[in-house]
Amino acid sequence: MGSYDTLLTNFTEDIKRENERLVASCYGGCRSELSGPQEFSGAFIITNERAVFLNKKYKPEEFITFDYKEIKNIRLLEERKVGFEAGAYSITLRDIKYAKAGDIAAELSNQLQQIQMEEETTAEEKEEFSQQVPFAYVPFTYNDKWWYSTWFITVLGILAVPTLFLSGVAAIILANVQKNKRLTITHHYQEMNEELNKRFQEKIFQMENEFADKKKLYERDMAQRAGEAAALDRTIESKNQEMTKLWDQQNSFGDQLESLQVSKRHLEEEHEQLGMKVMELAETASIAEGYRKLKEEVNLQDVHAFERAFDFKEADEYRTLYHSWKQQQRDMIVEDRAVMVHEGAFAGAEEEDEIPASHINMKKMMLRAFNEECELTITTLVKGQFETATNRIHKAFDQINMLALPFGMELSMDYLDAKIAELNICYEMLEATGEKDILLKEKAK
């Protein structure tokens, strides 16, 4: 639905179109009653622009009177007031001001048309005159030319009685015919004008009702939209309040998060401190456990409580077992099972001859160092020092492997187990028979 001004404009255009249709029908009826070259040619128009000019020039209460002589040129209206004459159409400027629908027009008589045809009119003025659209139509008075007046015809009759009797009779007949024709045209025009005004009023009434209905619908729609706008404003206000609450909660959560982060840092520091304490306690516990085991070992050694692995009574049995383990060690060395070589240690070497000499020498050095350390440990073995000797062999094993790791090699666990078994046999024989040198002598052979 449009605005009030749009509805008023549509209302105005509808009235103007209806007037054009009614005037066209009236104009056609008037033409049918006329004959000859002096047919009814149209209406004279006062436009809204000139009405505005008059509104500025004169007061609304003053009357402006127009007749067919002085209204023939529209420019006269812009220069001076026009005097009263009988039978002229008179309106006030207030009427012009309130005529919002368009133009105010007055249809002139057949004599006005003849005078206008006698005046010199340019083609441009005629075209502009023909394009004007009349808006309102008012009754007019039919005034004959002066030579059609009764007194003039009577004078002619008196002067022509002696010689022109027939001319006088013809003039009287002509006057009667003209009078009858005039009365017929006037009557027909009055009827058409009444019908036109009636239709015009009906159309005005109908369009006023339609305009009133549209205005009511417009007001109702505007009221509904105002209610919707108010509801929307309330919704926006509610959402703004919710948003404010959410911002407050976010700020509160931000403060809580910052506090939690501070607490987290404190807890991490405490956790780090506790971890250090745990490590210290673990180290202390490890030391205590080592001390406890060492103490137990010392106690066992003090009482000679050695747990034997072999339950032999004769030295020959120990000697046989000793030779068996020594043979296993030799087989491991010959079969390259004593030293393990990792994959990729000899990259690009497809045959044994292509293995770098440094790696071969490293393997020999590893076996020589480990064997000498084990022999020294077994040679110096005494009662109550089995665990110490075992730890010494393990320590030598780990150190040699650590040094050989960059070369991709390490001593095998099987070779270590063989050396520990040799140590165990020697120590048990020392415990059982008190002799250890026998094995060493056998080894020397």
CSV table of C-alpha atoms in Angstrom, one decimal, residues 79-428:
chain,number,residue,atom,x,y,z
A,79,GLU,CA,-2.3,41.1,-16.4
A,80,ARG,CA,-5.5,42.5,-14.9
A,81,LYS,CA,-8.9,41.7,-13.4
A,82,VAL,CA,-11.9,41.2,-15.6
A,83,GLY,CA,-15.1,43.2,-15.1
A,84,PHE,CA,-18.6,41.7,-14.5
A,85,GLU,CA,-21.0,41.1,-17.3
A,86,ALA,CA,-24.3,39.4,-17.4
A,87,GLY,CA,-24.2,35.7,-18.2
A,88,ALA,CA,-20.5,35.4,-17.4
A,89,TYR,CA,-19.0,32.6,-15.3
A,90,SER,CA,-17.7,33.8,-11.9
A,91,ILE,CA,-15.4,31.9,-9.5
A,92,THR,CA,-13.2,32.7,-6.5
A,93,LEU,CA,-9.5,32.1,-6.2
A,94,ARG,CA,-10.3,29.8,-3.3
A,95,ASP,CA,-12.2,27.6,-5.7
A,96,ILE,CA,-9.2,27.6,-8.0
A,97,LYS,CA,-6.9,26.8,-5.1
A,98,TYR,CA,-9.0,23.9,-3.9
A,99,ALA,CA,-9.4,22.4,-7.4
A,100,LYS,CA,-6.6,19.9,-6.9
A,101,ALA,CA,-7.7,17.5,-9.6
A,102,GLY,CA,-6.5,19.5,-12.5
A,103,ASP,CA,-7.8,22.3,-14.8
A,104,ILE,CA,-10.9,24.6,-14.7
A,105,ALA,CA,-12.5,25.1,-18.1
A,106,ALA,CA,-15.5,26.9,-19.6
A,107,GLU,CA,-17.1,25.9,-22.9
A,108,LEU,CA,-17.9,28.9,-25.0
A,109,SER,CA,-20.8,29.4,-27.4
A,110,ASN,CA,-20.9,29.2,-31.1
A,111,GLN,CA,-20.3,33.0,-31.4
A,112,LEU,CA,-17.2,32.7,-29.2
A,113,GLN,CA,-15.9,30.2,-31.7
A,114,GLN,CA,-16.5,32.5,-34.6
A,115,ILE,CA,-14.7,35.4,-32.8
A,116,GLN,CA,-11.8,33.1,-32.0
A,117,MET,CA,-11.6,32.0,-35.7
A,118,GLU,CA,-11.4,35.7,-36.7
A,119,GLU,CA,-8.5,36.3,-34.4
A,120,GLU,CA,-5.0,35.7,-35.6
A,121,THR,CA,-3.7,32.6,-33.8
A,122,THR,CA,-0.4,31.0,-34.4
A,123,ALA,CA,-0.1,27.3,-35.2
A,124,GLU,CA,1.8,26.7,-32.0
A,125,GLU,CA,-0.9,28.3,-29.8
A,126,LYS,CA,-3.6,26.2,-31.6
A,127,GLU,CA,-1.6,23.0,-31.0
A,128,GLU,CA,-1.1,23.9,-27.3
A,129,PHE,CA,-4.8,24.9,-27.1
A,130,SER,CA,-5.9,21.5,-28.6
A,131,GLN,CA,-3.7,19.5,-26.2
A,132,GLN,CA,-5.2,21.0,-23.1
A,133,VAL,CA,-7.5,18.7,-21.2
A,134,PRO,CA,-10.7,20.2,-19.7
A,135,PHE,CA,-11.5,19.4,-16.1
A,136,ALA,CA,-14.8,21.1,-15.0
A,137,TYR,CA,-17.6,22.3,-17.2
A,138,VAL,CA,-20.2,24.9,-16.4
A,139,PRO,CA,-23.4,26.2,-18.0
A,140,PHE,CA,-23.1,29.1,-20.5
A,141,THR,CA,-25.5,31.6,-21.9
A,142,TYR,CA,-26.0,31.8,-25.7
A,143,ASN,CA,-25.8,35.4,-26.8
A,144,ASP,CA,-26.6,36.3,-30.5
A,145,LYS,CA,-24.7,38.8,-32.6
A,146,TRP,CA,-26.1,42.2,-32.6
A,147,TRP,CA,-27.3,42.0,-36.2
A,148,TYR,CA,-29.5,39.1,-35.1
A,149,SER,CA,-31.2,41.3,-32.5
A,150,THR,CA,-34.9,41.9,-32.7
A,151,TRP,CA,-34.7,45.7,-32.8
A,152,PHE,CA,-32.2,45.5,-35.7
A,153,ILE,CA,-34.4,43.2,-37.7
A,154,THR,CA,-37.4,45.4,-36.9
A,155,VAL,CA,-35.6,48.5,-38.2
A,156,LEU,CA,-34.7,46.7,-41.3
A,157,GLY,CA,-38.3,45.6,-41.8
A,158,ILE,CA,-39.6,49.2,-41.3
A,159,LEU,CA,-37.1,50.5,-43.8
A,160,ALA,CA,-37.8,47.7,-46.3
A,161,VAL,CA,-41.6,47.7,-46.1
A,162,PRO,CA,-42.2,49.8,-49.2
A,163,THR,CA,-39.7,48.1,-51.4
A,164,LEU,CA,-38.3,45.0,-49.6
A,165,PHE,CA,-41.3,43.3,-48.0
A,166,LEU,CA,-40.1,40.0,-49.1
A,167,SER,CA,-36.6,40.6,-47.6
A,168,GLY,CA,-38.2,41.5,-44.3
A,169,VAL,CA,-40.3,38.4,-44.3
A,170,ALA,CA,-37.2,36.3,-45.1
A,171,ALA,CA,-35.3,38.0,-42.3
A,172,ILE,CA,-38.1,37.3,-39.8
A,173,ILE,CA,-38.2,33.7,-40.9
A,174,LEU,CA,-34.5,33.5,-40.6
A,175,ALA,CA,-34.6,35.0,-37.2
A,176,ASN,CA,-37.2,32.4,-36.1
A,177,VAL,CA,-35.3,29.6,-37.5
A,178,GLN,CA,-32.1,30.8,-35.8
A,179,LYS,CA,-34.0,31.2,-32.6
A,180,ASN,CA,-35.4,27.7,-32.7
A,181,LYS,CA,-32.0,26.3,-33.6
A,182,ARG,CA,-30.5,28.2,-30.7
A,183,LEU,CA,-33.2,27.0,-28.3
A,184,THR,CA,-32.6,23.4,-29.5
A,185,ILE,CA,-28.9,23.6,-29.0
A,186,THR,CA,-29.2,25.3,-25.7
A,187,HIS,CA,-31.6,22.7,-24.4
A,188,HIS,CA,-29.5,19.8,-25.7
A,189,TYR,CA,-26.4,21.3,-24.1
A,190,GLN,CA,-28.2,21.8,-20.8
A,191,GLU,CA,-29.3,18.2,-20.8
A,192,MET,CA,-25.8,17.0,-21.6
A,193,ASN,CA,-24.3,19.3,-19.0
A,194,GLU,CA,-26.7,18.0,-16.4
A,195,GLU,CA,-25.9,14.4,-17.4
A,196,LEU,CA,-22.2,15.2,-17.3
A,197,ASN,CA,-22.4,16.8,-13.9
A,198,LYS,CA,-24.5,13.9,-12.6
A,199,ARG,CA,-22.0,11.4,-13.8
A,200,PHE,CA,-19.2,13.5,-12.5
A,201,GLN,CA,-20.7,13.7,-9.1
A,202,GLU,CA,-21.3,9.9,-9.0
A,203,LYS,CA,-17.8,9.3,-10.0
A,204,ILE,CA,-16.5,11.7,-7.4
A,205,PHE,CA,-18.6,10.0,-4.8
A,206,GLN,CA,-17.5,6.5,-5.9
A,207,MET,CA,-13.8,7.5,-5.9
A,208,GLU,CA,-14.1,9.3,-2.5
A,209,ASN,CA,-15.5,6.0,-1.1
A,210,GLU,CA,-12.7,4.0,-2.7
A,211,PHE,CA,-10.2,6.5,-1.4
A,212,ALA,CA,-11.7,6.4,2.1
A,213,ASP,CA,-11.6,2.6,2.0
A,214,LYS,CA,-8.0,2.6,0.8
A,215,LYS,CA,-7.1,5.2,3.5
A,216,LYS,CA,-8.7,3.0,6.2
A,217,LEU,CA,-6.7,0.0,4.9
A,218,TYR,CA,-3.6,2.1,4.8
A,219,GLU,CA,-4.1,3.3,8.3
A,220,ARG,CA,-4.9,-0.2,9.5
A,221,ASP,CA,-1.7,-1.5,7.8
A,222,MET,CA,0.3,1.3,9.3
A,223,ALA,CA,-1.1,0.6,12.7
A,224,GLN,CA,-0.2,-3.1,12.2
A,225,ARG,CA,3.3,-2.2,11.0
A,226,ALA,CA,3.7,0.2,14.0
A,227,GLY,CA,2.7,-2.7,16.3
A,228,GLU,CA,5.2,-5.0,14.5
A,229,ALA,CA,7.9,-2.3,14.8
A,230,ALA,CA,7.2,-1.9,18.5
A,231,ALA,CA,7.4,-5.7,19.0
A,232,LEU,CA,10.6,-5.7,17.0
A,233,ASP,CA,12.0,-2.9,19.1
A,234,ARG,CA,11.1,-4.9,22.3
A,235,THR,CA,12.8,-8.0,20.8
A,236,ILE,CA,15.9,-6.0,19.9
A,237,GLU,CA,16.0,-4.5,23.4
A,238,SER,CA,15.6,-8.0,24.9
A,239,LYS,CA,18.4,-9.3,22.7
A,240,ASN,CA,20.6,-6.4,23.6
A,241,GLN,CA,20.1,-7.2,27.3
A,242,GLU,CA,20.9,-10.9,26.6
A,243,MET,CA,24.0,-9.8,24.7
A,244,THR,CA,25.0,-7.6,27.7
A,245,LYS,CA,24.6,-10.5,30.0
A,246,LEU,CA,26.7,-12.7,27.7
A,247,TRP,CA,29.4,-10.1,27.6
A,248,ASP,CA,29.4,-9.9,31.4
A,249,GLN,CA,29.6,-13.7,31.5
A,250,GLN,CA,32.4,-13.7,29.0
A,251,ASN,CA,34.3,-11.1,31.0
A,252,SER,CA,33.7,-13.2,34.2
A,253,PHE,CA,34.9,-16.3,32.4
A,254,GLY,CA,37.9,-14.5,31.2
A,255,ASP,CA,38.8,-13.5,34.7
A,256,GLN,CA,38.2,-17.1,35.8
A,257,LEU,CA,40.4,-18.4,33.0
A,258,GLU,CA,43.2,-16.0,33.9
A,259,SER,CA,42.9,-17.1,37.5
A,260,LEU,CA,42.9,-20.8,36.4
A,261,GLN,CA,46.0,-20.1,34.3
A,262,VAL,CA,47.8,-18.6,37.3
A,263,SER,CA,46.7,-21.6,39.4
A,264,LYS,CA,47.9,-23.9,36.6
A,265,ARG,CA,51.4,-22.2,36.6
A,266,HIS,CA,51.5,-22.6,40.4
A,267,LEU,CA,50.5,-26.2,40.2
A,268,GLU,CA,53.1,-26.9,37.4
A,269,GLU,CA,55.8,-25.3,39.6
A,270,GLU,CA,54.6,-27.4,42.5
A,271,HIS,CA,54.5,-30.5,40.3
A,272,GLU,CA,58.1,-29.8,39.1
A,273,GLN,CA,59.2,-29.4,42.7
A,274,LEU,CA,57.4,-32.6,43.7
A,275,GLY,CA,59.0,-34.4,40.7
A,276,MET,CA,62.4,-33.3,41.8
A,277,LYS,CA,61.6,-34.5,45.3
A,278,VAL,CA,60.3,-37.8,44.0
A,279,MET,CA,63.5,-38.2,42.0
A,280,GLU,CA,65.5,-37.5,45.1
A,281,LEU,CA,63.4,-39.9,47.1
A,282,ALA,CA,63.7,-42.5,44.3
A,283,GLU,CA,67.4,-42.0,44.2
A,284,THR,CA,67.5,-42.3,48.0
A,285,ALA,CA,65.3,-45.4,47.9
A,286,SER,CA,67.6,-46.9,45.2
A,287,ILE,CA,70.6,-46.2,47.3
A,288,ALA,CA,68.8,-47.7,50.3
A,289,GLU,CA,67.8,-50.8,48.3
A,290,GLY,CA,71.4,-51.1,47.0
A,291,TYR,CA,72.7,-50.7,50.4
A,292,ARG,CA,70.3,-53.4,51.7
A,293,LYS,CA,71.3,-55.9,49.0
A,294,LEU,CA,74.9,-55.2,49.6
A,295,LYS,CA,74.4,-55.7,53.3
A,296,GLU,CA,72.7,-59.0,52.6
A,297,GLU,CA,75.5,-60.0,50.3
A,298,VAL,CA,78.1,-59.1,52.9
A,299,ASN,CA,76.2,-61.1,55.5
A,300,LEU,CA,75.9,-64.1,53.2
A,301,GLN,CA,79.6,-63.9,52.4
A,302,ASP,CA,80.4,-63.6,56.0
A,303,VAL,CA,78.6,-66.8,56.8
A,304,HIS,CA,79.8,-68.3,53.4
A,305,ALA,CA,76.1,-68.8,52.4
A,306,PHE,CA,76.8,-69.2,48.6
A,307,GLU,CA,74.0,-70.7,46.5
A,308,ARG,CA,75.7,-73.3,44.3
A,309,ALA,CA,74.7,-73.9,40.7
A,310,PHE,CA,76.4,-77.3,40.4
A,311,ASP,CA,76.1,-80.1,43.0
A,312,PHE,CA,79.4,-81.8,42.2
A,313,LYS,CA,81.6,-83.5,44.8
A,314,GLU,CA,84.6,-84.5,42.7
A,315,ALA,CA,87.1,-82.2,41.0
A,316,ASP,CA,87.0,-84.2,37.8
A,317,GLU,CA,83.3,-83.3,37.3
A,318,TYR,CA,84.1,-79.6,37.6
A,319,ARG,CA,87.0,-80.0,35.3
A,320,THR,CA,84.9,-81.7,32.6
A,321,LEU,CA,82.2,-79.0,32.9
A,322,TYR,CA,84.9,-76.3,32.8
A,323,HIS,CA,86.3,-77.7,29.5
A,324,SER,CA,82.8,-77.9,28.0
A,325,TRP,CA,82.1,-74.2,28.6
A,326,LYS,CA,85.6,-73.2,27.3
A,327,GLN,CA,84.9,-75.2,24.1
A,328,GLN,CA,81.6,-73.4,23.7
A,329,GLN,CA,83.4,-70.0,23.9
A,330,ARG,CA,85.9,-71.1,21.2
A,331,ASP,CA,83.1,-72.2,18.9
A,332,MET,CA,81.3,-68.8,19.3
A,333,ILE,CA,84.5,-67.0,18.3
A,334,VAL,CA,85.1,-69.2,15.3
A,335,GLU,CA,81.5,-69.0,14.1
A,336,ASP,CA,81.3,-65.2,14.7
A,337,ARG,CA,78.7,-65.6,17.3
A,338,ALA,CA,80.7,-63.9,20.1
A,339,VAL,CA,80.4,-60.4,18.5
A,340,MET,CA,77.1,-59.2,16.9
A,341,VAL,CA,77.3,-56.9,13.9
A,342,HIS,CA,74.3,-54.6,13.2
A,343,GLU,CA,72.7,-54.2,9.8
A,344,GLY,CA,74.3,-51.5,7.8
A,345,ALA,CA,77.5,-51.5,9.7
A,346,PHE,CA,79.4,-52.7,6.6
A,347,ALA,CA,77.4,-50.8,4.0
A,348,GLY,CA,78.5,-51.6,0.4
A,349,ALA,CA,80.7,-54.6,1.5
A,350,GLU,CA,79.4,-57.7,-0.2
A,351,GLU,CA,82.3,-60.0,0.7
A,352,GLU,CA,84.5,-60.4,3.8
A,353,ASP,CA,87.5,-59.1,2.0
A,354,GLU,CA,85.7,-55.8,1.5
A,355,ILE,CA,85.1,-55.3,5.2
A,356,PRO,CA,87.2,-52.4,6.4
A,357,ALA,CA,90.3,-53.4,8.4
A,358,SER,CA,89.3,-51.0,11.2
A,359,HIS,CA,86.2,-52.9,11.9
A,360,ILE,CA,88.0,-56.3,11.9
A,361,ASN,CA,90.6,-54.9,14.3
A,362,MET,CA,87.8,-53.5,16.5
A,363,LYS,CA,86.2,-57.0,16.7
A,364,LYS,CA,89.5,-58.5,17.8
A,365,MET,CA,90.1,-55.8,20.3
A,366,MET,CA,86.7,-56.2,21.8
A,367,LEU,CA,87.2,-60.0,22.3
A,368,ARG,CA,90.8,-59.6,23.7
A,369,ALA,CA,89.7,-56.9,26.2
A,370,PHE,CA,86.7,-58.8,27.4
A,371,ASN,CA,88.6,-62.1,27.7
A,372,GLU,CA,91.5,-60.5,29.6
A,373,GLU,CA,89.1,-58.8,32.0
A,374,CYS,CA,87.3,-62.1,32.7
A,375,GLU,CA,90.6,-64.0,33.1
A,376,LEU,CA,91.8,-61.4,35.6
A,377,THR,CA,88.6,-61.6,37.5
A,378,ILE,CA,88.6,-65.4,37.7
A,379,THR,CA,92.4,-65.5,38.6
A,380,THR,CA,91.9,-63.1,41.5
A,381,LEU,CA,88.7,-64.8,42.7
A,382,VAL,CA,88.5,-65.5,46.4
A,383,LYS,CA,85.8,-66.8,48.7
A,384,GLY,CA,83.0,-64.4,49.4
A,385,GLN,CA,83.6,-62.3,46.3
A,386,PHE,CA,81.4,-64.0,43.8
A,387,GLU,CA,78.9,-61.1,43.4
A,388,THR,CA,81.7,-58.6,43.1
A,389,ALA,CA,83.4,-60.7,40.3
A,390,THR,CA,80.1,-61.1,38.5
A,391,ASN,CA,79.4,-57.3,38.6
A,392,ARG,CA,82.9,-56.7,37.4
A,393,ILE,CA,82.4,-58.9,34.3
A,394,HIS,CA,79.0,-57.2,33.6
A,395,LYS,CA,80.6,-53.8,33.9
A,396,ALA,CA,83.3,-54.7,31.4
A,397,PHE,CA,80.7,-56.1,29.0
A,398,ASP,CA,78.7,-52.8,29.1
A,399,GLN,CA,81.7,-50.6,28.7
A,400,ILE,CA,83.1,-52.5,25.7
A,401,ASN,CA,79.7,-52.5,24.0
A,402,MET,CA,79.3,-48.7,24.5
A,403,LEU,CA,82.7,-48.1,22.9
A,404,ALA,CA,81.9,-50.4,20.0
A,405,LEU,CA,78.4,-49.1,19.3
A,406,PRO,CA,79.5,-46.4,16.8
A,407,PHE,CA,81.1,-49.2,14.7
A,408,GLY,CA,77.8,-51.2,14.7
A,409,MET,CA,79.1,-54.0,16.8
A,410,GLU,CA,78.5,-55.4,20.3
A,411,LEU,CA,79.3,-58.5,22.4
A,412,SER,CA,76.6,-61.1,22.4
A,413,MET,CA,74.6,-62.1,25.5
A,414,ASP,CA,75.4,-65.8,24.9
A,415,TYR,CA,79.1,-65.1,25.1
A,416,LEU,CA,78.5,-63.2,28.4
A,417,ASP,CA,76.5,-66.1,29.8
A,418,ALA,CA,79.4,-68.5,28.9
A,419,LYS,CA,81.8,-66.3,30.8
A,420,ILE,CA,79.5,-66.1,33.8
A,421,ALA,CA,79.1,-69.9,33.8
A,422,GLU,CA,83.0,-70.2,33.7
A,423,LEU,CA,83.1,-67.9,36.7
A,424,ASN,CA,80.5,-69.9,38.5
A,425,ILE,CA,82.3,-73.2,38.0
A,426,CYS,CA,85.5,-71.8,39.3
A,427,TYR,CA,83.9,-70.3,42.3
A,428,GLU,CA,82.0,-73.5,43.2
